[in-house]
Structures are given as structure tokens and as C-alpha cells.
XYZ file of C-alpha atoms in Angstrom:
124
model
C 74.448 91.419 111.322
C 76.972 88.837 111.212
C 79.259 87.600 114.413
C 82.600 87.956 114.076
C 85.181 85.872 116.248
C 87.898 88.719 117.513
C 89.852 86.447 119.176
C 90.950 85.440 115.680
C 91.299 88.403 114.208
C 94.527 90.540 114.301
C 94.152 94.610 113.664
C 97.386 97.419 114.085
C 97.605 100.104 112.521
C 101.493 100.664 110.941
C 103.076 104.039 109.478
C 104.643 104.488 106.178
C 107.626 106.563 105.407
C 108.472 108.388 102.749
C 111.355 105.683 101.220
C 112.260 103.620 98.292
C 110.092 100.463 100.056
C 108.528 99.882 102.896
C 108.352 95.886 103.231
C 109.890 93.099 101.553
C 107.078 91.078 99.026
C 105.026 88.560 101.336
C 102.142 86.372 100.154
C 100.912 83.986 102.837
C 99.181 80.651 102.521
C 96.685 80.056 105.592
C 96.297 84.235 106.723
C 93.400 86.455 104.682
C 94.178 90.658 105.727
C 93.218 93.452 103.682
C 95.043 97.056 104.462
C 92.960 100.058 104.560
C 94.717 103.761 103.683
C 93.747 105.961 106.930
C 96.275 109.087 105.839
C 98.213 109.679 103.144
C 99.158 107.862 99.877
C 100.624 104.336 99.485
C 101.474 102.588 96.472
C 100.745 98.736 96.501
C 103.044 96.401 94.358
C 101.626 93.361 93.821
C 102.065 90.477 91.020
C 100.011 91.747 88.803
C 101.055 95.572 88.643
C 100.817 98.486 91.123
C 97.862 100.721 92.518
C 97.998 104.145 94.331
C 95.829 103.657 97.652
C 94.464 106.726 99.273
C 92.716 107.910 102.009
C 89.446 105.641 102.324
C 90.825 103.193 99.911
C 91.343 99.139 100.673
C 92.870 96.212 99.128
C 92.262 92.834 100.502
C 95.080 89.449 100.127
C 93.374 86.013 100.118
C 95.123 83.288 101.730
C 96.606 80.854 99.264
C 96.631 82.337 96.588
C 100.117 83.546 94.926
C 100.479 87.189 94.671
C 103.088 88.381 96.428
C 102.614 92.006 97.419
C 104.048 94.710 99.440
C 103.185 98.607 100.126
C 105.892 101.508 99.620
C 105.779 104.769 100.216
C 107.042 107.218 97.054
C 105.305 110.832 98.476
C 106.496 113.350 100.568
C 104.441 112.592 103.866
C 103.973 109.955 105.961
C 101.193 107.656 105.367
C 98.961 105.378 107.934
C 97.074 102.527 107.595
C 95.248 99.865 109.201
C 96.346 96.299 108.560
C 93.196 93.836 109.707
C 94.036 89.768 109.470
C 93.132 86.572 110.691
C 95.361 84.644 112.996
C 95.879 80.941 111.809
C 97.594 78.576 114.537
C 99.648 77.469 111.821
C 101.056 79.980 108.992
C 103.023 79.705 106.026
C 104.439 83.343 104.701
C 106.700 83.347 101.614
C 109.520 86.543 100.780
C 110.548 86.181 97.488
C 112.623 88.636 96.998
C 114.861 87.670 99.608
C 114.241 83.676 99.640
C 112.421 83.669 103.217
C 109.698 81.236 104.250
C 108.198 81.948 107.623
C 106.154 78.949 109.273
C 104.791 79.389 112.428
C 103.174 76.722 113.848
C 102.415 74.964 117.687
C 106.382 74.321 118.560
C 107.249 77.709 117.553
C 108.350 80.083 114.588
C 111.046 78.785 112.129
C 112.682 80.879 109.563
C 114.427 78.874 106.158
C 115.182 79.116 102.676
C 113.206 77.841 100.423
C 115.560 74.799 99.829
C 114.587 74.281 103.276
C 117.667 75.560 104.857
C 117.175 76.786 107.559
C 118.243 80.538 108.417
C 121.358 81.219 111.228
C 120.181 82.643 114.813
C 120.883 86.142 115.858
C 122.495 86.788 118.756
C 120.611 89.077 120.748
């Protein structure tokens, strides 16, 4: 059996409510993660088209490559799933849809636009 190194691993699990979205497209450039569907049913909206995820059902995100993706939420219930990743000292996340780069990296977390701009601090 293989070893795997926890301490670089990041696992949660995160709800999903019934709503028009649940998360604003992400594709990240040094972080692999796959979701796996532990209740209900979640569509996934990716690039390349959607797929209904269900109980027992997994879809996996490999770091680099350009697919942005997010997961939303268009039944009745509430849906669950497990969200497992690997945690990269330095991290590059892109948002699209809402012109958002995230980099995270030894002197901290910075938010910009993609011209490099960077975002305003909240108070608070």
C-alpha cells in the first residue's frame, strides 16, 4: 500500500444548498483536489460542460491545467460532500467570472485582478 504524506493533504467536508450556485468558477495552478458526493445531488460546471454527481460519485481537478469549475446545487435537498486537496506552500487560484486571482505564498495571501491590481481591504 502506498504512504501518503497527511501533513500535505487538506480534507473538509462542505454542504450544498439548494440555490442558483454554490461557488464562484476556480481553477488552480499548483493544488490537485477531487470532491466526492457523500448525500445528495450536485451538479458540476466545468469548461467543458456539466455532470450530475451523486451519492458515491467523484470528480477529480488537476493542478495546472485550465478548467475552471464550480459545483451548484439545483435540487430540493441539501447535498454534502467531501472536498480532499493538497496543500502547496505557494498557490495560484484563478475566478473568472469575477476577475479574482488568489496567490498565497510565504509573506502571506494577496488578492488582485488579473491586470494585477490589486483588490481594496475590508474593514473588519
Amino acid at each position: 500500500m502506498p504512504k501518503i504524506d497527511i501533513a500535505k493533504a487538506m480534507v473538509r467536508t462542505k454542504g450544498v444548498y439548494p440555490e442558483p450556485w454554490r461557488a464562484i468558477t476556480e481553477g488552480r495552478e499548483k493544488t490537485d483536489e477531487f470532491v466526492y458526493v457523500l448525500e445528495g445531488e450536485i451538479m458540476l460546471i466545468e469548461d467543458g460542460g456539466t455532470t450530475v454527481l451523486r451519492r458515491g460519485d467523484a470528480a477529480g481537478f488537476k493542478a495546472g491545467v485550465a478548467n475552471g469549475h464550480h459545483l451548484v446545487n439545483k435540487s430540493q435537498r441539501d447535498a454534502l460532500y467531501l472536498e480532499v486537496g493538497t496543500r502547496a506552500k505557494r498557490e495560484r487560484a484563478h475566478y473568472p467570472d469575477v476577475d479574482l486571482i488568489y496567490d498565497r505564498d510565504e509573506s502571506g495571501v494577496r488578492f488582485s485582478r488579473r491586470s494585477g491590481e490589486a483588490y481594496p481591504k475590508r474593514d473588519g
